[in-house]
Amino acid sequence: MIGGLFIYNHKGEVLISRVYRDDIGRNAVDAFRVNVIHARQQVRSPVTNIARTSFFHVKRSNIWLAAVTKQNVNAAMVFEFLYKMCDVMTAYFGKISEENIKNNFVLIYELLDEILDFGYPQNSETGALKTFITQQGIKGQTKEEQSQITSQVTGQIGWRREGIKYRRNELFLDVLESVNLLMSPQGQVLSAHVSGRVVMKSYLSGMPECKFGMNDKIVIDKQGKGAASDDAGKSSGKQSIAIDDCTFHQCVRLSKFDSERSISFIPPDGEYELMRYRTTKDIILPFRVIPLVREVGRTKLEVKVVIKSNFKPSLLAQKIEVRIPTPLNTSGVQVICMKGKAKYKASENAIVWKIKRMAGMKESQISAEIELLPTNDKKKWARPPISMNFEVPFAPSGLKVRYLKVFESKLNYSDHDVIKWVRYIGRSGIYETRC
Amino acid sequence: MMCDFLFSLVCTGEIFELKAELNSDKKEKKKEAVKKVIASMTVGKDVSALFPDVVNCMQTDNLELKKLVYLYLMNYAKSQPDMAIMAVNTFVKDCEDPNPLIRALAVRTMGCIRVDKITEYLCEPLRKCLKDEDPYVRKTAAVCVAKLHDINAQLVEDQGFLDTLKDLISDSNPMVVANAVAALSEIAESHPNSNLLDLNPQTINKLLTALNECTEWGQIFILDCLANYTPRDDRESQSICERVTPRLSHANSAVVLSAVKVLMKFMEMLPKDLDYYGTLLKKLAPPLVTLLSAEPELQYVALRNINLIVQRRPEILKHEMKVFFVKYNDPIYVKLEKLDIMIRLASQANIAQVLAELKEYATEVDVDFVRKAVRAIGRCAIKVEQSAERCVSTLLDLIQTKVNYVVQEAIVVIKDIFRKYPNKYESVIATLCENLDSLDEPEARAAMIWIVGEYAERIDNADELLESFLEGFHDESTQVQLQLLTAIVKLFLKKPTETQELVQQVLSLATQDSDNPDLRDRGYIYWRLLSTDPVAAKEVVLAEKPLISEETDLIEPTLLEELICHIGTLASVYHKPPSAFVEGSRGVQHKRLPGSSAAGVSEAPPAVIPSQGDLLGDLLNLDLTPPTTTGPPPPASSGMQMGAMDLLGGGLDSLVGLLNTVLSEAVSLRSSFNVPVSGGLDDLFDLGGGVGMPMGVFNPPKTVWLPAMKAKGLEISGTFVRRAGVIQMEMTLTNKAMSVMTDFAIQFNRNSFGLAPAGPLQVLTPLSPNQSIEAALPLSTVGPVMKMEPLNNLQVAVKNNIDVFYFSCQYPISMLFAEDGKMERQVFLATWKDIPNDNESQFQIKDCHLNSDAASNKLQGSNIFTIAKRTVEGQDMLYQSMKLTNGIWVLAELRVQAGNPNYTVSTVLVVLAVFKSYFSNTNQNE
């Protein structure tokens, strides 16, 4: 299991050092600094073995978090734990920065003591932790409160405490998708997938039982079979989407999903990520990029890029940014674009073209002339792909939320009393077209 | 020195100040002081001098302050063991506190105080806490047992904590169960043979129930523990798999990977024709792909594991090639791993896409990545024959870029392509030669020299090229020197007239002016060969090279099996067994995959003779399935010893079992009397019509091994004979096709007795249509060994100018009886007595019309020697011995009852292995 956990600043100074196991000595702290943080070459692996000691590291802005062990630990678990650790710290004091860590080091030690025992990760749900790691001392608690805390930390529903009350029962559902695309210069889709998340903010009283439904092909087909003659079932079948795979927050009953494909759960209070999913079929690609690069002699390049929006004209895409890479030996660029603003950014070796808004089924174009310095470098320019960023108000995968039902039998509110909000946002992930 | 002195001065000053603050009356000031102490501790300053002052602050009702003091204690107790005792009282008191959080804090901390002296004081509080009413305290106490065990294992056993811990597996709280499992697993790891984690169906059921309810981390502990269990049968295995599969949708990647581990392991037990098996395979792909959308560090862990999974079960991800395409922004470690998997998944179906991608990668910036991409193109060419042409032209394009490292890498892989497809792409040699000057890496230089030497007859200026390398001979690396030596000798053998001077020069450089023994030895060997027997030299140096395998750097099967059992862990990231990087006794146990439940024999071993058109290059790499012997993997020695090792397996038992199989098989084959190729001992006793037959080894007639339909017109029929102590494979090759066949070569897969061709297949003249040719191939028994099913099965690959064909045949066991199988009478008697009863096997042979003497004579011809004869009550008893080529002895008793006109012969065979003689035998062979 994890033998020790260190946090360093960008210079390699130790900010936090907690050792759980005897086999990890003080010299391990230095070994990591010398071999990884101060290493001359770029780090080639997130797992490093130095003198039979293994170091796992992740980096958050310029802070290094490293877990150390001498055993054959579950590597996936160690990384999951490090991410979780970052989440917990962010939930307690915001951004992970050197200053925040220094200011909160007592709290961090207290957290580390709680969520990692002898190197074994323990309950690390912020909701539960915040009930008893408060930096206030817990003198004032009654006996009932104490046992409530412990039963929550160890209980089956470790992510929610009892006795939550709201005057207004409300929930917000965000379907956040990122579309990833790799397209050949000829416009052929080399790979495309959507990775989506359903993020929920719940402000519900008591211990509500929720059921979430979406236009999952498997569910709809099943229902369609149940009511074979029902035309409505068939027409809704057309709008269903095939989900390649999905994963759920630990509140979702996985065995129920496995057997009935229904998503039922008792939600944590506040914001959390209910599920993640991935689709690869019938993706609506919101934009198409058509590049045209022509080399004119050895010192000039002509670039023309057309973007076409491909969705309902009534919808508006926002924050559109097209990034056209330029060779390293570029000396000057002239750009002409019909819409938005375009600039050559020498430090980034790219022409950045920004458009604030663009409606569906439109087209826009940029052309640029790139002057090159003559070089005797034999190596050809690698022509990195043209990448694009945008945000659209629909789910490119076609996912639709069908229902989210809330049942709370003990309290006197019903599904109808809950105010529900649903929002779809599609963003670009890695959206690249080769040129 | 000055600086050090100043620094310590500052420290003492600081410490003095802190001391005062710690002893202050004001609570706030105290707390601030302790915080300062912890801060100095973190930075690595030694604040152990403050021990008594800090411990004094321990008696407080402020939980925050208490935690800080505990943190200090854990750090320094070891260096101040006497002082640590001061803390014991507080711990004992805190363990009685009404607040469960404080009780748990005390039990958690005291386990971390690694001072032997105080451990015994902790036993009582721990015992109480293990039975605490509050689950939070119990789950903390469970881990504390593991801590205490780490300090003083004996104490934990004596105090009976292990039993209490076992009881906690049945606890009502899932988190307590999970922590107890984690603690027990860790303790069990340091006692490999203790039956501590006594996993039986009841406990497994408890674990599976807890799995649905506990935290994500608890699920990981439980799944990792489940992976160590071996289900009793396929039904249990299936039911566990069914209950584990829902975990594949968990958001935590570690839960998913641990579930994959359990499934991959238990799947081994499921019969392949089961519907569920197919469903399970399908269920595994999506979660593995989803892992690739995790954070890059986890992607890396996932990819390293997928690399293993793809090697073990390629079918799972064969349609998922696209997700392994490299993204421009991937960290380099993810890119390199993805590339590896892309090559493994490359097949005829997706090769076009893969090649287009690889070509793209070859123009990237990162040198390592580009090199790997270029190498990958070469590997695709070797793996998918249809793509070879395109790969070669892609490589040529890349060579045109003149980027130094790209060119070098391309040349290295082109060498391999030449070896895989001889006489096909040599037209590109000219282009390669143009780049001769730019090669500065030894591997590329060596590859280029190999090409020049190998195709010397087609390169007009081969001698000039090689001569140019020779100028700086001593500055080259060994690899290049060796290659240059061989290449020039090849050149000389091909063009003897013009290159005499050159060869003399290189031989003298290698033998006289070099300090490298390898180089010198090789030089001398060539020199002697050339001077004594140029024809032999030609045969040796220009010998036919074995085919190269299409899968490179596959992980060795036993290691792969072990690594599959370690999915998700560091071992699977390093691709090394835990013993390679873990110190001490932990993790030294080698884990193995369970076999299929069918008769204890894991899925029919290499029945993997690929079907026609399935272009597997190297038969020796076919055995991806686990060897069936239970023993340790054979050491990398060759010949007899290795063979015997493998056959002996775990020891005597498995050997006897093995021979029993041979003999009982012989019995069962009796019924297929008229099919001599089925070969077995019974053929020896096929004495029925044999009165007039000439003496000698029993030789079955030829049968058709490879029908012409399956081999593009080549028909092979054959048999095995033993002549003058040499086993020979006699074959008739018939050409039923329309074109001439040439360039015959033969190769065997590993087999039970290490049979291997002792020389090349001698088919000297081209085989014209409708012509037949006889070929006799002498065999040796020193090849690599692997148990086959049936035991006498032999898998053969025959190559000609058209293609490579595969067939399997069976040789009669009698081929393997050695001429020196006559045992001394005394030895025979002594060993006969020592035979344990369970080594015996008996069977009867019916319808034999021979008397005992005639039978004895006939058997002697097959190297089954009669040692003694006894007649009891009209029954002749013949005592016989025979010896197998791998040094195993078989003793037999043959009872012949002359009585009724039917001449029934009944035999009793007794099998035993005489280990002493076996060992002396191997020694002689060495």
PDB file of N, CA and C in Angstrom, chain A residues 1 21 120 122, chain B residues 142-143 146 165 169 176-189 197 217-218 221-222 225:
ATOM      1  N   MET A   1       0.826  -1.200   0.000  1.00  0.00           N
ATOM      2  CA  MET A   1       0.000   0.000   0.000  1.00  0.00           C
ATOM      3  C   MET A   1       0.860   1.251   0.000  1.00  0.00           C
ATOM      4  N   ARG A  21       4.436   4.293   6.234  1.00  0.00           N
ATOM      5  CA  ARG A  21       5.068   2.987   6.411  1.00  0.00           C
ATOM      6  C   ARG A  21       6.535   3.141   6.752  1.00  0.00           C
ATOM      7  N   TYR A 120      -3.933   2.721   3.320  1.00  0.00           N
ATOM      8  CA  TYR A 120      -5.184   2.276   2.714  1.00  0.00           C
ATOM      9  C   TYR A 120      -6.164   3.449   2.627  1.00  0.00           C
ATOM     10  N   GLN A 122      -9.384   5.548   2.817  1.00  0.00           N
ATOM     11  CA  GLN A 122     -10.645   5.397   3.534  1.00  0.00           C
ATOM     12  C   GLN A 122     -11.671   6.333   2.895  1.00  0.00           C
TER      13      GLN A 122
ATOM     14  N   ALA B 142      -9.317  -2.666  12.681  1.00  0.00           N
ATOM     15  CA  ALA B 142      -8.953  -3.733  11.741  1.00  0.00           C
ATOM     16  C   ALA B 142      -7.617  -3.415  11.081  1.00  0.00           C
ATOM     17  N   VAL B 143      -7.467  -2.165  10.648  1.00  0.00           N
ATOM     18  CA  VAL B 143      -6.205  -1.783  10.017  1.00  0.00           C
ATOM     19  C   VAL B 143      -5.074  -1.804  11.032  1.00  0.00           C
ATOM     20  N   ALA B 146      -3.091  -4.927  11.233  1.00  0.00           N
ATOM     21  CA  ALA B 146      -2.043  -5.045  10.215  1.00  0.00           C
ATOM     22  C   ALA B 146      -0.811  -4.237  10.614  1.00  0.00           C
ATOM     23  N   LEU B 165      -9.869 -10.770  13.572  1.00  0.00           N
ATOM     24  CA  LEU B 165      -9.895 -10.118  12.269  1.00  0.00           C
ATOM     25  C   LEU B 165     -10.724 -10.938  11.274  1.00  0.00           C
ATOM     26  N   ILE B 169     -14.790 -10.291   8.957  1.00  0.00           N
ATOM     27  CA  ILE B 169     -15.243 -10.460   7.565  1.00  0.00           C
ATOM     28  C   ILE B 169     -16.759 -10.647   7.536  1.00  0.00           C
ATOM     29  N   VAL B 176     -16.137  -2.069   7.479  1.00  0.00           N
ATOM     30  CA  VAL B 176     -15.348  -2.891   8.389  1.00  0.00           C
ATOM     31  C   VAL B 176     -14.874  -4.141   7.646  1.00  0.00           C
ATOM     32  N   VAL B 177     -15.792  -4.735   6.871  1.00  0.00           N
ATOM     33  CA  VAL B 177     -15.438  -5.930   6.104  1.00  0.00           C
ATOM     34  C   VAL B 177     -14.281  -5.593   5.163  1.00  0.00           C
ATOM     35  N   ALA B 178     -14.400  -4.480   4.456  1.00  0.00           N
ATOM     36  CA  ALA B 178     -13.387  -4.121   3.468  1.00  0.00           C
ATOM     37  C   ALA B 178     -12.025  -3.929   4.122  1.00  0.00           C
ATOM     38  N   ASN B 179     -11.998  -3.205   5.243  1.00  0.00           N
ATOM     39  CA  ASN B 179     -10.710  -2.989   5.895  1.00  0.00           C
ATOM     40  C   ASN B 179     -10.141  -4.278   6.461  1.00  0.00           C
ATOM     41  N   ALA B 180     -11.015  -5.142   6.981  1.00  0.00           N
ATOM     42  CA  ALA B 180     -10.545  -6.427   7.498  1.00  0.00           C
ATOM     43  C   ALA B 180      -9.934  -7.242   6.367  1.00  0.00           C
ATOM     44  N   VAL B 181     -10.577  -7.204   5.211  1.00  0.00           N
ATOM     45  CA  VAL B 181     -10.051  -7.941   4.054  1.00  0.00           C
ATOM     46  C   VAL B 181      -8.691  -7.396   3.663  1.00  0.00           C
ATOM     47  N   ALA B 182      -8.577  -6.062   3.648  1.00  0.00           N
ATOM     48  CA  ALA B 182      -7.306  -5.450   3.283  1.00  0.00           C
ATOM     49  C   ALA B 182      -6.215  -5.867   4.260  1.00  0.00           C
ATOM     50  N   ALA B 183      -6.534  -5.814   5.559  1.00  0.00           N
ATOM     51  CA  ALA B 183      -5.540  -6.164   6.569  1.00  0.00           C
ATOM     52  C   ALA B 183      -5.143  -7.626   6.458  1.00  0.00           C
ATOM     53  N   LEU B 184      -6.136  -8.494   6.296  1.00  0.00           N
ATOM     54  CA  LEU B 184      -5.844  -9.931   6.195  1.00  0.00           C
ATOM     55  C   LEU B 184      -5.017 -10.228   4.945  1.00  0.00           C
ATOM     56  N   SER B 185      -5.362  -9.592   3.827  1.00  0.00           N
ATOM     57  CA  SER B 185      -4.617  -9.845   2.598  1.00  0.00           C
ATOM     58  C   SER B 185      -3.157  -9.474   2.795  1.00  0.00           C
ATOM     59  N   GLU B 186      -2.940  -8.347   3.476  1.00  0.00           N
ATOM     60  CA  GLU B 186      -1.558  -7.916   3.659  1.00  0.00           C
ATOM     61  C   GLU B 186      -0.798  -8.871   4.567  1.00  0.00           C
ATOM     62  N   ILE B 187      -1.465  -9.298   5.646  1.00  0.00           N
ATOM     63  CA  ILE B 187      -0.787 -10.222   6.560  1.00  0.00           C
ATOM     64  C   ILE B 187      -0.527 -11.554   5.857  1.00  0.00           C
ATOM     65  N   ALA B 188      -1.511 -11.995   5.076  1.00  0.00           N
ATOM     66  CA  ALA B 188      -1.364 -13.280   4.385  1.00  0.00           C
ATOM     67  C   ALA B 188      -0.207 -13.241   3.395  1.00  0.00           C
ATOM     68  N   GLU B 189       0.052 -12.067   2.843  1.00  0.00           N
ATOM     69  CA  GLU B 189       1.113 -11.956   1.851  1.00  0.00           C
ATOM     70  C   GLU B 189       2.478 -12.252   2.461  1.00  0.00           C
ATOM     71  N   LEU B 197      -6.197 -16.334   4.824  1.00  0.00           N
ATOM     72  CA  LEU B 197      -7.387 -15.873   4.120  1.00  0.00           C
ATOM     73  C   LEU B 197      -8.065 -17.107   3.584  1.00  0.00           C
ATOM     74  N   TRP B 217     -13.028   2.484  -2.424  1.00  0.00           N
ATOM     75  CA  TRP B 217     -11.740   1.898  -2.035  1.00  0.00           C
ATOM     76  C   TRP B 217     -11.953   0.493  -1.496  1.00  0.00           C
ATOM     77  N   GLY B 218     -13.020   0.346  -0.688  1.00  0.00           N
ATOM     78  CA  GLY B 218     -13.330  -0.968  -0.148  1.00  0.00           C
ATOM     79  C   GLY B 218     -13.572  -1.973  -1.253  1.00  0.00           C
ATOM     80  N   PHE B 221     -10.281  -3.227  -2.432  1.00  0.00           N
ATOM     81  CA  PHE B 221      -9.672  -4.226  -1.546  1.00  0.00           C
ATOM     82  C   PHE B 221     -10.333  -5.592  -1.756  1.00  0.00           C
ATOM     83  N   ILE B 222     -11.666  -5.563  -1.832  1.00  0.00           N
ATOM     84  CA  ILE B 222     -12.388  -6.832  -1.932  1.00  0.00           C
ATOM     85  C   ILE B 222     -12.106  -7.511  -3.273  1.00  0.00           C
ATOM     86  N   CYS B 225      -8.753  -9.044  -3.396  1.00  0.00           N
ATOM     87  CA  CYS B 225      -8.721 -10.257  -2.592  1.00  0.00           C
ATOM     88  C   CYS B 225      -9.402 -11.412  -3.328  1.00  0.00           C
TER      89      CYS B 225
END
